[in-house]
Coordinates of C-alpha atoms and ligand atoms in Angstrom, one line a residue:
Chain A
M205 CA -111.8 -61.2 -16.4
A206 CA -114.7 -63.3 -15.3
E207 CA -117.8 -62.2 -13.3
S208 CA -117.6 -63.0 -9.6
I209 CA -120.9 -61.6 -8.3
V210 CA -123.9 -60.6 -10.2
V211 CA -126.7 -58.9 -8.2
D212 CA -129.8 -58.3 -10.3
H213 CA -132.7 -56.2 -9.1
V214 CA -132.5 -57.6 -5.6
T215 CA -135.0 -56.6 -3.0
K216 CA -135.1 -57.9 0.6
D217 CA -138.2 -57.3 2.7
F218 CA -138.2 -57.7 6.4
T219 CA -141.4 -58.5 8.1
M220 CA -141.5 -57.2 11.7
H221 CA -143.5 -59.6 13.8
Y222 CA -144.7 -58.0 17.0
H223 CA -145.7 -61.3 18.7
R224 CA -144.0 -64.5 19.3
T225 CA -146.5 -66.9 20.9
L226 CA -149.8 -68.1 19.7
K227 CA -151.5 -66.5 22.8
Q228 CA -150.0 -63.1 22.1
M229 CA -151.1 -63.4 18.5
A230 CA -154.6 -64.3 19.5
V231 CA -154.8 -61.4 21.9
A232 CA -153.5 -58.9 19.2
T233 CA -156.0 -60.2 16.6
L234 CA -158.9 -59.8 19.0
R235 CA -157.9 -56.2 19.8
G236 CA -157.3 -55.5 16.1
L237 CA -153.6 -54.7 16.5
P238 CA -151.3 -55.2 13.6
L239 CA -149.5 -58.5 13.6
K240 CA -146.7 -57.5 11.3
E241 CA -145.2 -54.8 9.2
E242 CA -143.0 -54.9 6.1
F243 CA -140.2 -52.7 5.0
Q244 CA -137.4 -53.0 2.4
A245 CA -133.9 -53.3 3.9
V246 CA -132.4 -53.7 0.4
N247 CA -134.4 -52.1 -2.4
D248 CA -134.0 -53.0 -6.1
V249 CA -130.2 -53.2 -6.1
S250 CA -128.2 -54.3 -9.1
F251 CA -124.5 -54.4 -9.7
T252 CA -121.8 -56.7 -11.1
V253 CA -118.4 -57.4 -9.6
E254 CA -115.5 -58.9 -11.6
Q255 CA -113.2 -61.5 -10.1
G256 CA -110.4 -59.8 -8.2
E257 CA -112.2 -56.5 -7.8
S258 CA -112.1 -54.9 -4.3
V259 CA -115.3 -53.2 -3.4
G260 CA -116.0 -50.8 -0.5
L261 CA -119.5 -50.8 0.8
M262 CA -120.5 -47.6 2.6
G263 CA -123.6 -46.0 4.0
L264 CA -125.2 -44.9 7.3
N265 CA -126.0 -47.4 10.0
G266 CA -129.2 -49.3 9.0
S267 CA -128.8 -48.6 5.3
G268 CA -128.7 -52.3 4.5
K269 CA -125.0 -53.1 4.2
S270 CA -125.0 -56.2 6.4
T271 CA -128.2 -57.4 4.8
L272 CA -126.7 -57.1 1.3
L273 CA -123.7 -59.1 2.5
K274 CA -125.9 -61.7 3.9
L275 CA -127.7 -62.0 0.6
I276 CA -124.4 -62.4 -1.2
N277 CA -123.1 -65.1 1.1
G278 CA -126.4 -67.0 1.1
V279 CA -127.5 -66.6 4.7
M280 CA -130.6 -64.9 3.4
R281 CA -132.5 -65.1 0.1
P282 CA -133.8 -62.1 -1.8
N283 CA -137.6 -61.6 -2.0
Q284 CA -137.2 -60.4 -5.5
G285 CA -134.3 -60.5 -8.0
T286 CA -131.4 -63.0 -8.3
I287 CA -127.9 -63.3 -7.1
R288 CA -125.2 -65.4 -8.7
T289 CA -121.8 -65.9 -7.3
R290 CA -118.7 -67.9 -8.4
G291 CA -116.6 -69.9 -6.1
R292 CA -116.1 -70.2 -2.4
I293 CA -117.4 -67.4 -0.2
A294 CA -116.0 -66.6 3.3
G295 CA -116.1 -63.7 5.5
L296 CA -117.4 -62.0 8.6
I297 CA -120.9 -60.5 8.7
A298 CA -122.7 -58.3 11.2
T299 CA -121.4 -58.6 14.8
G300 CA -119.2 -61.5 15.3
A301 CA -118.6 -64.8 13.6
G302 CA -121.1 -67.6 13.5
F303 CA -119.9 -69.4 16.7
H304 CA -121.7 -71.7 19.0
P305 CA -121.4 -70.1 22.4
Q306 CA -121.1 -73.4 24.3
M307 CA -118.4 -74.8 22.1
T308 CA -114.7 -74.2 22.6
G309 CA -112.6 -72.2 20.2
R310 CA -111.1 -75.3 18.8
E311 CA -114.5 -76.9 18.1
N312 CA -115.8 -73.7 16.6
L313 CA -112.7 -73.5 14.4
Y314 CA -113.4 -77.0 12.9
L315 CA -117.2 -76.4 12.6
N316 CA -116.7 -73.0 10.9
G317 CA -114.1 -74.4 8.6
A318 CA -116.4 -77.3 7.6
I319 CA -119.3 -74.9 7.0
L320 CA -117.1 -72.7 4.8
G321 CA -116.4 -75.8 2.8
M322 CA -113.0 -77.0 4.0
S323 CA -112.3 -80.7 4.4
E324 CA -110.9 -82.1 7.6
N325 CA -107.4 -82.4 6.1
E326 CA -107.5 -78.8 4.9
I327 CA -108.4 -77.6 8.4
N328 CA -105.8 -79.7 10.0
G329 CA -103.2 -78.3 7.6
K330 CA -104.1 -74.7 8.4
F331 CA -104.9 -75.2 12.1
D332 CA -101.6 -73.8 13.5
E333 CA -101.6 -70.9 11.1
I334 CA -105.1 -69.9 12.1
V335 CA -104.5 -70.2 15.9
E336 CA -101.3 -68.2 15.5
F337 CA -103.0 -65.5 13.5
A338 CA -105.9 -65.3 16.0
G339 CA -103.5 -65.1 18.9
I340 CA -105.9 -66.7 21.3
G341 CA -103.3 -69.1 22.6
K342 CA -104.3 -70.8 25.8
F343 CA -108.0 -69.9 25.3
L344 CA -108.3 -72.3 22.5
D345 CA -110.0 -74.9 24.6
T346 CA -112.3 -72.4 26.5
P347 CA -115.9 -72.0 25.4
V348 CA -116.2 -69.0 23.2
S349 CA -118.8 -67.5 25.4
H350 CA -116.0 -66.6 27.7
Y351 CA -114.1 -64.7 25.0
S352 CA -113.9 -61.0 24.8
S353 CA -115.5 -59.4 21.7
G354 CA -112.0 -58.8 20.4
M355 CA -110.9 -62.4 20.7
Y356 CA -114.2 -63.5 19.1
A357 CA -113.6 -61.3 16.1
R358 CA -110.0 -62.3 15.8
L359 CA -110.8 -66.0 15.7
G360 CA -113.6 -65.4 13.3
F361 CA -111.4 -63.4 11.0
A362 CA -108.5 -65.8 11.2
I363 CA -110.7 -68.7 10.1
A364 CA -112.4 -66.8 7.3
I365 CA -109.2 -65.4 5.8
H366 CA -107.5 -68.8 5.8
V367 CA -110.2 -70.5 3.9
D368 CA -108.7 -69.6 0.5
A369 CA -112.0 -68.3 -0.6
D370 CA -112.7 -66.7 -4.0
I371 CA -114.9 -64.0 -2.4
F372 CA -114.1 -62.5 0.9
L373 CA -116.7 -60.4 2.8
A374 CA -115.6 -58.1 5.7
D375 CA -118.3 -56.3 7.5
E376 CA -117.7 -53.9 10.3
V377 CA -116.8 -56.7 12.7
L378 CA -113.2 -55.7 12.7
A379 CA -114.1 -52.5 14.4
V380 CA -114.0 -54.2 17.8
G381 CA -110.4 -55.4 17.5
D382 CA -107.4 -53.4 18.8
R383 CA -105.4 -51.3 16.4
P384 CA -102.4 -53.6 15.8
F385 CA -104.8 -56.5 15.0
K386 CA -106.8 -54.3 12.6
K387 CA -103.6 -53.5 10.8
K388 CA -102.7 -57.1 10.7
C389 CA -106.1 -58.0 9.2
L390 CA -106.0 -55.3 6.6
A391 CA -102.6 -56.3 5.6
K392 CA -103.8 -59.9 5.2
M393 CA -106.7 -58.6 3.2
Q394 CA -104.3 -56.7 0.9
E395 CA -102.4 -59.9 0.6
I396 CA -105.4 -61.9 -0.6
R397 CA -106.2 -59.0 -2.8
T398 CA -103.0 -59.5 -4.6
Q399 CA -104.0 -63.1 -5.1
G400 CA -107.1 -62.0 -7.1
T401 CA -109.7 -62.6 -4.5
T402 CA -112.9 -60.5 -4.8
I403 CA -113.2 -58.4 -1.7
F404 CA -116.1 -56.6 0.0
Y405 CA -115.1 -54.2 2.7
V406 CA -117.6 -52.3 4.8
S407 CA -116.2 -49.4 6.7
H408 CA -116.9 -45.8 7.5
A409 CA -113.2 -44.8 7.5
A410 CA -112.8 -43.1 4.1
A411 CA -109.0 -43.3 4.0
S412 CA -109.0 -47.0 4.8
V413 CA -111.6 -47.7 2.1
R414 CA -109.6 -45.7 -0.4
A415 CA -106.5 -47.8 0.3
M416 CA -108.3 -51.1 0.2
C417 CA -110.8 -50.7 -2.6
D418 CA -111.0 -50.1 -6.3
R419 CA -114.6 -49.1 -6.3
V420 CA -117.3 -47.9 -3.8
L421 CA -120.9 -48.8 -3.5
I422 CA -123.1 -46.5 -1.4
L423 CA -126.4 -47.7 0.1
E424 CA -128.9 -45.2 1.4
S425 CA -131.9 -46.7 3.1
G426 CA -131.7 -49.8 1.0
H427 CA -131.1 -48.0 -2.3
L428 CA -127.9 -48.3 -4.2
N429 CA -127.3 -44.6 -4.9
F430 CA -123.7 -44.6 -5.9
D431 CA -121.5 -47.0 -7.7
G432 CA -118.1 -45.8 -8.9
P433 CA -114.5 -45.0 -8.1
C434 CA -113.5 -44.5 -4.5
D435 CA -112.7 -40.8 -4.5
D436 CA -116.0 -39.9 -6.2
G437 CA -117.9 -42.1 -3.7
I438 CA -116.3 -40.6 -0.7
R439 CA -117.0 -37.1 -2.1
Y440 CA -120.6 -38.2 -2.8
L441 CA -121.0 -39.2 0.8
Q442 CA -119.6 -36.0 2.2
Y443 CA -121.1 -33.3 0.0
D444 CA -124.4 -34.6 -1.0
D445 CA -125.7 -31.0 -1.5
D446 CA -124.5 -28.9 -4.3
D447 CA -125.0 -25.6 -2.4
D448 CA -122.4 -26.5 0.2
D449 CA -119.2 -24.7 0.0
E450 CA -116.9 -27.1 -1.7
N451 CA -113.6 -25.5 -0.9
S452 CA -113.9 -25.4 2.8
L453 CA -115.0 -29.0 2.9
E454 CA -112.2 -30.1 0.7
G455 CA -109.8 -28.7 3.2
M456 CA -111.5 -30.6 5.9
V457 CA -111.1 -33.9 4.1
D458 CA -107.4 -33.4 3.6
E459 CA -107.0 -32.7 7.2
E460 CA -108.8 -35.9 8.1
L461 CA -106.7 -37.9 5.7
G462 CA -103.6 -36.3 7.2
A463 CA -104.6 -37.4 10.6
D464 CA -105.2 -40.9 9.5
I465 CA -102.0 -41.5 7.5
Chain B
M69 CA -158.7 -24.5 -5.8
K70 CA -158.1 -28.2 -5.9
A71 CA -155.1 -27.8 -8.2
A72 CA -153.6 -25.1 -6.0
D73 CA -154.0 -27.4 -3.0
K74 CA -152.2 -30.2 -4.8
A75 CA -149.4 -27.9 -5.8
A76 CA -149.0 -26.7 -2.3
Q77 CA -148.9 -30.2 -1.0
Q78 CA -146.3 -31.2 -3.6
G79 CA -144.2 -28.2 -2.6
A80 CA -144.3 -29.3 1.0
L81 CA -143.3 -32.8 0.1
K82 CA -140.4 -31.5 -2.0
V83 CA -139.1 -29.5 0.9
D84 CA -139.5 -32.5 3.1
E85 CA -137.6 -34.6 0.7
N86 CA -134.8 -32.0 0.4
G87 CA -134.7 -31.7 4.2
R88 CA -134.4 -35.5 4.6
R89 CA -131.6 -35.6 2.1
K90 CA -129.8 -32.8 3.8
N91 CA -130.3 -34.5 7.1
A92 CA -128.9 -37.8 5.8
A93 CA -125.9 -36.0 4.2
Q94 CA -125.2 -34.3 7.4
R95 CA -125.4 -37.5 9.4
A96 CA -123.1 -39.2 6.8
R97 CA -120.6 -36.4 7.1
A98 CA -120.7 -36.6 10.9
L99 CA -120.3 -40.4 10.8
M100 CA -117.3 -40.2 8.5
E101 CA -115.7 -37.6 10.5
R102 CA -116.2 -39.6 13.7
K103 CA -115.1 -42.9 12.1
S104 CA -112.4 -41.5 9.9
D105 CA -109.7 -43.0 12.2
S106 CA -111.6 -46.2 13.1
M107 CA -109.7 -48.3 10.7
P108 CA -106.0 -48.0 9.9
V109 CA -104.8 -47.4 6.4
V110 CA -102.8 -50.3 4.9
Q111 CA -101.5 -49.7 1.4
F112 CA -101.5 -52.2 -1.3
V113 CA -98.1 -53.7 -2.0
G114 CA -97.0 -56.3 -4.5
E115 CA -98.3 -57.3 -7.8
R116 CA -101.9 -58.1 -8.7
Q117 CA -102.3 -61.7 -9.9
E118 CA -105.3 -63.0 -11.8
R119 CA -107.3 -65.7 -10.2
H120 CA -109.0 -68.2 -12.3
V121 CA -112.1 -69.7 -10.6
T122 CA -113.3 -72.7 -12.4
A123 CA -116.6 -72.9 -10.6
E124 CA -119.9 -71.9 -12.3
M125 CA -122.0 -68.9 -11.4
V126 CA -124.5 -70.3 -8.9
D127 CA -127.1 -69.2 -6.4
P128 CA -125.2 -68.6 -3.1
A129 CA -128.3 -70.1 -1.3
P130 CA -129.2 -73.2 -3.2
R131 CA -132.2 -75.2 -2.1
G132 CA -130.4 -78.4 -1.7
G133 CA -132.6 -79.8 1.1
I134 CA -131.7 -83.1 2.7
V135 CA -129.8 -84.2 -0.4
E136 CA -127.3 -81.5 0.2
V137 CA -127.0 -82.5 3.9
A138 CA -126.1 -86.0 2.8
Q139 CA -123.3 -84.6 0.7
Q140 CA -121.8 -82.7 3.6
H141 CA -121.1 -85.7 5.8
Y142 CA -118.0 -84.1 7.5
L143 CA -120.1 -81.2 8.7
L144 CA -122.9 -83.6 9.8
R145 CA -120.4 -85.6 11.8
L146 CA -119.0 -82.5 13.5
I147 CA -122.5 -81.4 14.5
V148 CA -123.5 -84.8 15.8
S149 CA -120.4 -85.3 17.9
R150 CA -120.9 -81.7 19.2
Q151 CA -124.4 -82.6 20.3
L152 CA -123.3 -85.8 21.9
A153 CA -120.6 -84.0 23.8
Q154 CA -122.9 -81.2 24.9
Q155 CA -125.7 -83.3 26.0
Y156 CA -123.8 -84.8 28.8
A157 CA -121.3 -82.1 29.5
A158 CA -120.6 -81.7 33.2
S159 CA -122.6 -84.8 34.2
V160 CA -120.9 -87.5 36.2
L161 CA -122.6 -90.5 34.6
G162 CA -122.4 -89.0 31.1
L163 CA -123.6 -91.2 28.3
L164 CA -124.9 -93.7 30.9
W165 CA -127.9 -91.4 31.3
S166 CA -129.2 -92.3 28.0
Y167 CA -129.5 -95.9 29.2
I168 CA -130.6 -95.2 32.8
Q169 CA -133.6 -93.3 31.8
P170 CA -135.1 -95.8 29.3
G171 CA -134.0 -98.6 31.6
M172 CA -136.0 -97.1 34.5
R173 CA -139.0 -96.5 32.2
F174 CA -138.8 -100.1 31.1
A175 CA -138.8 -101.3 34.7
V176 CA -141.8 -99.1 35.6
Y177 CA -143.8 -100.2 32.6
F178 CA -143.0 -103.8 33.2
F179 CA -144.0 -103.6 36.8
I180 CA -147.2 -101.6 36.3
F181 CA -148.5 -103.4 33.2
G182 CA -146.9 -106.8 33.5
V183 CA -147.0 -107.4 37.3
V184 CA -149.8 -105.2 38.6
L185 CA -152.2 -105.1 35.7
K186 CA -151.1 -108.5 34.5
T187 CA -151.3 -107.7 30.8
H188 CA -148.5 -110.2 30.3
Q189 CA -150.8 -113.1 31.1
G190 CA -151.1 -115.1 27.9
T191 CA -148.2 -113.3 26.4
P192 CA -144.9 -115.3 26.5
N193 CA -141.8 -113.2 26.5
F194 CA -143.8 -110.1 27.4
A195 CA -140.6 -108.2 28.4
L196 CA -139.1 -108.8 25.0
R197 CA -142.2 -107.5 23.3
L198 CA -142.3 -104.4 25.5
F199 CA -138.6 -103.8 25.0
A200 CA -138.8 -104.2 21.2
G201 CA -141.5 -101.5 21.1
M202 CA -139.8 -99.2 23.6
V203 CA -136.4 -99.1 21.8
F204 CA -137.9 -97.7 18.6
M205 CA -140.3 -95.4 20.4
H206 CA -137.4 -94.0 22.3
F207 CA -135.6 -93.4 19.0
F208 CA -138.7 -91.6 17.7
T209 CA -139.4 -89.4 20.7
E210 CA -135.7 -88.5 21.1
T211 CA -135.6 -87.5 17.4
W212 CA -138.8 -85.5 17.6
T213 CA -138.1 -83.5 20.7
K214 CA -134.5 -82.7 20.0
A215 CA -135.1 -81.9 16.3
T216 CA -137.9 -79.6 17.2
Q217 CA -135.5 -77.4 19.2
S218 CA -132.5 -77.9 16.9
I219 CA -132.8 -74.8 14.7
W220 CA -133.5 -72.6 17.6
N221 CA -130.6 -74.0 19.6
N222 CA -128.3 -73.4 16.7
R223 CA -129.5 -70.0 15.9
A224 CA -126.0 -68.5 16.4
L225 CA -124.9 -70.5 13.4
V226 CA -128.1 -70.2 11.4
L227 CA -127.9 -66.4 11.6
K228 CA -124.4 -66.0 10.5
M229 CA -123.3 -68.9 8.2
R230 CA -124.7 -70.4 5.1
V231 CA -125.5 -74.0 5.8
P232 CA -128.2 -76.3 4.5
R233 CA -130.4 -75.8 7.6
E234 CA -131.8 -79.3 7.4
V235 CA -128.5 -80.3 8.8
F236 CA -129.7 -79.5 12.3
P237 CA -132.8 -81.7 12.6
I238 CA -131.0 -84.5 10.7
A239 CA -128.2 -84.3 13.1
S240 CA -130.7 -84.6 16.0
M241 CA -131.9 -87.8 14.4
L242 CA -128.4 -89.2 14.1
T243 CA -127.8 -88.3 17.7
A244 CA -130.9 -90.2 18.7
A245 CA -129.8 -93.1 16.6
Y246 CA -126.4 -93.1 18.3
H247 CA -128.2 -93.4 21.7
T248 CA -130.6 -96.1 20.4
G249 CA -127.9 -98.2 18.7
P250 CA -126.6 -100.0 21.8
Q251 CA -130.2 -100.7 22.9
V252 CA -130.8 -102.4 19.6
V253 CA -127.7 -104.5 20.3
I254 CA -129.2 -105.4 23.7
L255 CA -132.5 -106.3 22.1
I256 CA -130.8 -108.6 19.6
A257 CA -128.8 -110.2 22.4
C258 CA -132.0 -110.9 24.3
C259 CA -133.6 -112.4 21.2
A260 CA -130.6 -114.7 20.8
V261 CA -130.7 -115.8 24.4
V262 CA -134.5 -116.5 24.3
G263 CA -134.2 -118.3 21.0
W264 CA -135.0 -116.6 17.7
H265 CA -136.2 -118.6 14.7
F266 CA -135.2 -117.2 11.3
S267 CA -137.9 -116.4 8.8
F268 CA -138.0 -114.2 5.8
A269 CA -141.2 -112.6 7.1
A270 CA -139.2 -111.4 10.2
V271 CA -136.5 -109.8 8.0
L272 CA -139.2 -108.2 5.8
A273 CA -140.9 -106.8 8.9
L274 CA -137.6 -105.3 10.0
L275 CA -137.0 -103.6 6.7
L276 CA -140.5 -102.3 6.4
G277 CA -140.7 -101.2 10.0
F278 CA -137.3 -99.5 9.8
A279 CA -138.1 -97.7 6.5
L280 CA -141.4 -96.5 8.0
L281 CA -139.9 -95.3 11.2
L282 CA -137.1 -93.5 9.4
T283 CA -139.2 -91.6 6.9
F284 CA -141.8 -90.7 9.5
A285 CA -139.2 -89.5 12.0
T286 CA -137.4 -87.4 9.3
A287 CA -140.7 -85.9 8.2
M288 CA -141.7 -84.9 11.7
A289 CA -138.2 -83.7 12.5
L290 CA -138.1 -81.3 9.5
Y291 CA -141.6 -80.1 9.9
F292 CA -141.5 -79.3 13.6
S293 CA -138.0 -77.8 13.6
A294 CA -139.2 -75.2 11.1
L295 CA -142.5 -74.7 12.9
N296 CA -140.8 -74.1 16.2
V297 CA -138.9 -71.2 14.7
L298 CA -142.2 -69.5 13.8
Y299 CA -144.0 -70.4 17.0
K300 CA -142.0 -71.3 20.1
D301 CA -145.1 -73.1 21.5
F302 CA -144.3 -76.2 19.5
Q303 CA -141.4 -77.4 21.6
N304 CA -143.8 -77.5 24.5
I305 CA -146.6 -79.1 22.5
V306 CA -144.2 -81.8 21.2
S307 CA -142.8 -82.6 24.7
T308 CA -146.3 -82.9 26.0
I309 CA -147.4 -85.3 23.2
T310 CA -144.3 -87.5 23.7
Q311 CA -145.4 -87.9 27.4
F312 CA -148.3 -90.1 26.4
L313 CA -147.1 -91.3 23.0
H314 CA -145.9 -94.5 24.6
F315 CA -149.4 -95.4 25.6
L316 CA -150.7 -95.0 22.0
V317 CA -148.9 -97.9 20.6
P318 CA -149.5 -101.6 21.4
M319 CA -146.5 -102.5 23.5
M320 CA -147.6 -102.5 27.2
Y321 CA -150.9 -104.1 26.2
S322 CA -151.3 -106.3 23.2
Y323 CA -153.0 -105.6 19.9
S324 CA -155.8 -107.9 20.7
V325 CA -157.1 -105.4 23.2
I326 CA -157.3 -102.7 20.5
A327 CA -158.9 -105.2 18.1
A328 CA -161.6 -105.9 20.7
L329 CA -162.2 -102.2 21.1
G330 CA -162.6 -102.0 17.3
K331 CA -165.6 -104.3 17.4
D332 CA -167.7 -101.6 19.1
H333 CA -165.8 -98.4 18.2
Q334 CA -164.7 -98.7 14.6
A335 CA -163.8 -95.0 14.3
A336 CA -161.6 -95.2 17.4
Y337 CA -159.9 -98.3 16.0
Q338 CA -159.1 -96.6 12.7
L339 CA -157.8 -93.5 14.4
Y340 CA -155.5 -95.6 16.6
M341 CA -154.2 -97.5 13.6
A342 CA -153.7 -94.3 11.6
N343 CA -150.7 -93.7 13.8
P344 CA -147.7 -94.8 11.7
L345 CA -145.9 -95.5 15.0
A346 CA -148.4 -98.2 15.8
E347 CA -147.6 -100.1 12.6
A348 CA -143.9 -99.5 13.1
V349 CA -143.9 -100.9 16.6
M350 CA -145.9 -103.9 15.5
L351 CA -143.6 -104.6 12.6
M352 CA -140.7 -104.5 15.0
Q353 CA -142.4 -106.9 17.4
R354 CA -143.1 -109.1 14.4
C355 CA -139.4 -109.1 13.7
F356 CA -137.9 -109.4 17.2
W357 CA -140.6 -110.9 19.5
F358 CA -142.8 -113.1 17.3
P359 CA -140.0 -115.4 16.0
T360 CA -139.0 -116.2 19.6
L361 CA -142.3 -117.9 20.3
N362 CA -142.6 -121.7 20.1
N363 CA -146.2 -122.0 19.0
Q364 CA -146.5 -119.0 16.8
S365 CA -149.8 -119.8 15.1
Q366 CA -151.5 -119.4 18.5
F367 CA -150.4 -115.8 18.7
A368 CA -151.4 -114.7 15.2
K369 CA -154.2 -112.6 16.8
Q370 CA -151.5 -110.4 18.4
F371 CA -151.1 -108.7 15.0
P372 CA -153.8 -107.2 12.7
P373 CA -154.5 -109.4 9.7
D374 CA -153.7 -106.6 7.4
L375 CA -150.4 -105.7 9.1
W376 CA -148.4 -105.8 5.9
S377 CA -150.8 -103.8 3.7
R378 CA -151.2 -101.2 6.6
G379 CA -147.4 -101.0 6.9
L380 CA -147.0 -100.4 3.2
I381 CA -149.8 -97.8 3.2
M382 CA -148.2 -96.0 6.2
L383 CA -144.8 -96.1 4.4
A384 CA -146.4 -94.4 1.4
V385 CA -148.1 -91.9 3.7
S386 CA -144.9 -91.1 5.4
C387 CA -143.1 -90.6 2.1
V388 CA -145.7 -88.1 1.1
L389 CA -145.4 -86.4 4.6
L390 CA -141.6 -86.3 4.1
V391 CA -141.9 -84.5 0.7
F392 CA -144.5 -82.2 2.2
S393 CA -142.3 -81.4 5.2
Q394 CA -139.2 -80.8 3.0
R395 CA -141.3 -78.3 1.0
F396 CA -142.6 -76.6 4.0
F397 CA -139.1 -76.4 5.5
A398 CA -137.7 -74.9 2.3
R399 CA -140.5 -72.3 2.2
V400 CA -140.1 -71.3 5.8
E401 CA -136.3 -71.5 5.9
S402 CA -135.8 -68.2 4.1
K403 CA -137.6 -66.5 7.0
F404 CA -135.4 -68.1 9.7
P405 CA -132.9 -65.2 9.9
E406 CA -135.6 -62.6 10.7
R407 CA -137.6 -64.8 13.0
L408 CA -134.8 -66.1 15.2
Ligands
ADP25 N1 -133.3 -59.9 11.0 C1 -133.9 -58.7 10.8 N2 -135.2 -58.6 11.0 C2 -135.8 -57.4 10.8 N3 -135.1 -56.3 10.5 C3 -133.8 -56.3 10.2 C4 -133.1 -57.6 10.4 N4 -131.8 -57.3 10.1 C5 -131.7 -56.1 9.8 N5 -132.9 -55.4 9.9 C6 -133.2 -54.0 9.5 O1 -132.8 -53.8 8.2 C7 -132.2 -52.5 8.1 C8 -130.8 -52.7 7.5 O2 -130.0 -53.3 8.5 P1 -128.4 -53.7 8.2 O3 -128.3 -54.4 6.9 O4 -127.9 -54.3 9.4 O5 -127.8 -52.2 8.1 P2 -126.3 -51.8 8.2 O6 -125.4 -53.0 8.2 O7 -126.0 -51.0 7.0 O8 -126.1 -51.0 9.4 C9 -132.2 -51.9 9.5 O9 -133.3 -51.0 9.5 C10 -132.4 -53.1 10.4 O10 -133.1 -52.7 11.5
MG26 MG1 -124.1 -53.7 9.6

């Protein structure tokens, strides 16, 4: 099998700027206030993903999951380290797709498709399928700023999944959809998984990750602290401390899974 | 004493670290419990196929610059047509506005400078010379103001999708060109009506002026679109400058006025002429207006004697500026997502 994603000692710093205009900056400098502060959202992370692998990305909110996905899909560049990917990348990152609020659903569909590397013919060919999957029907020619967050996510997901990408990234965006749609999306993701697409799936739902992924990565405040099989990863997340009573917690997990399945 | 202190401190740190981990683990457990049902479980069915991807391993965020933009012409076309549609959305006269506004400005300039101040005296076809300058100045100011705001206005896309970000200022320039195109047609028609005499010098002036205008506009578009992400002041600075930019090129008055000024104030003259737009405008007048005159030798004073060499030097300067702006853009671009 060939390598699909290689992340090598990647660090992403964010600089927090406290001031936006020249005037504010001048005032802050005069008063001796700090102008900016740096912190690492992703800290020295390395891993390799083979083509066709399905990877679950887990961790608390703010641990750097979305940032890592942005680095992989090229929206951001690492400050240190390198990332190499093979083939077309599509997906949904952070909250909502990259839509232009003033444009209609149809215009955004074409624009998004073009950005993801589709040609005009390719988009035309898949247009009906995408609209059908998104189920936005008569809202197609309404500006997306009038969409509900669910419709927004649906259209974004529908476009991304129909791109025929080699790497598919799914951040927590799906969480805003309704349950039948979530099911439909996950089924579609399982379908592209059979086609050998590399998948990144971010979710807090252990059972769902277990069904979708072959492997789990766990980020903790920017550090990659776990990389291994799903079950171990989920266990890692739940009983970080050895002195916890394993047995009682084991029972709890089974209960949870039972509720979910 | 000191060692003991250190040990105590380390102990405290260790406890702190343990506490933090415990805390994080607790939060992780709580989150997983809460979210355990947030996504449904869908089992894998079917058979796993292998996918052979022929592409090479590449950087997902290549630094392609404007070269990459040129390769993505479909995307560029979509963005331009979007900008055109958006600019005049919900306006009754629509695209006409892009002619009404320059048309009015032309009428005002013509009246004030030509009729009231009588700068047209001794300048045959004054209107044509004014128009030739205004068309290309309009292209430049449109490009500059729109490009400066372009990254900011498209932040929804910049934050979420991987695009060569130069696409936005370049698209602003193409939009400006789309608006200017018909004005150029009108200009050519006017030249034909008045009587335009072919000469190679005129064609050369067109080529040089056009190359100069294009490189300079691209450089400014790239530079200021990036700068405006860092400091939002620049979109105001740019729109302020464009307010009086029209007065800093010789189109309402003739070059001979500036040349006369240069006799006493050499520094002011050089400063005036250091504006690439002044050369570009004069080259365009050399192409469109000058060949319509009957006794051309009489009006040679309307252009600097070193127009050609100045034009070439400014073209070289603009090329350097373009390289510099592209570098600046590429450097700042990686900070866009956190500054928007
Ligand atoms: N554009 C940004 N500018 C500054 N800080 C950011 C930016 N995006 C994310 N962060 C910070 O980086 C950290 C990681 O965020 P994120 O990757 O969104 O976490 P997650 O997706 O795991 O919840 C957070 O502390 C967040 O506040
Ligand atoms: Mg996130």
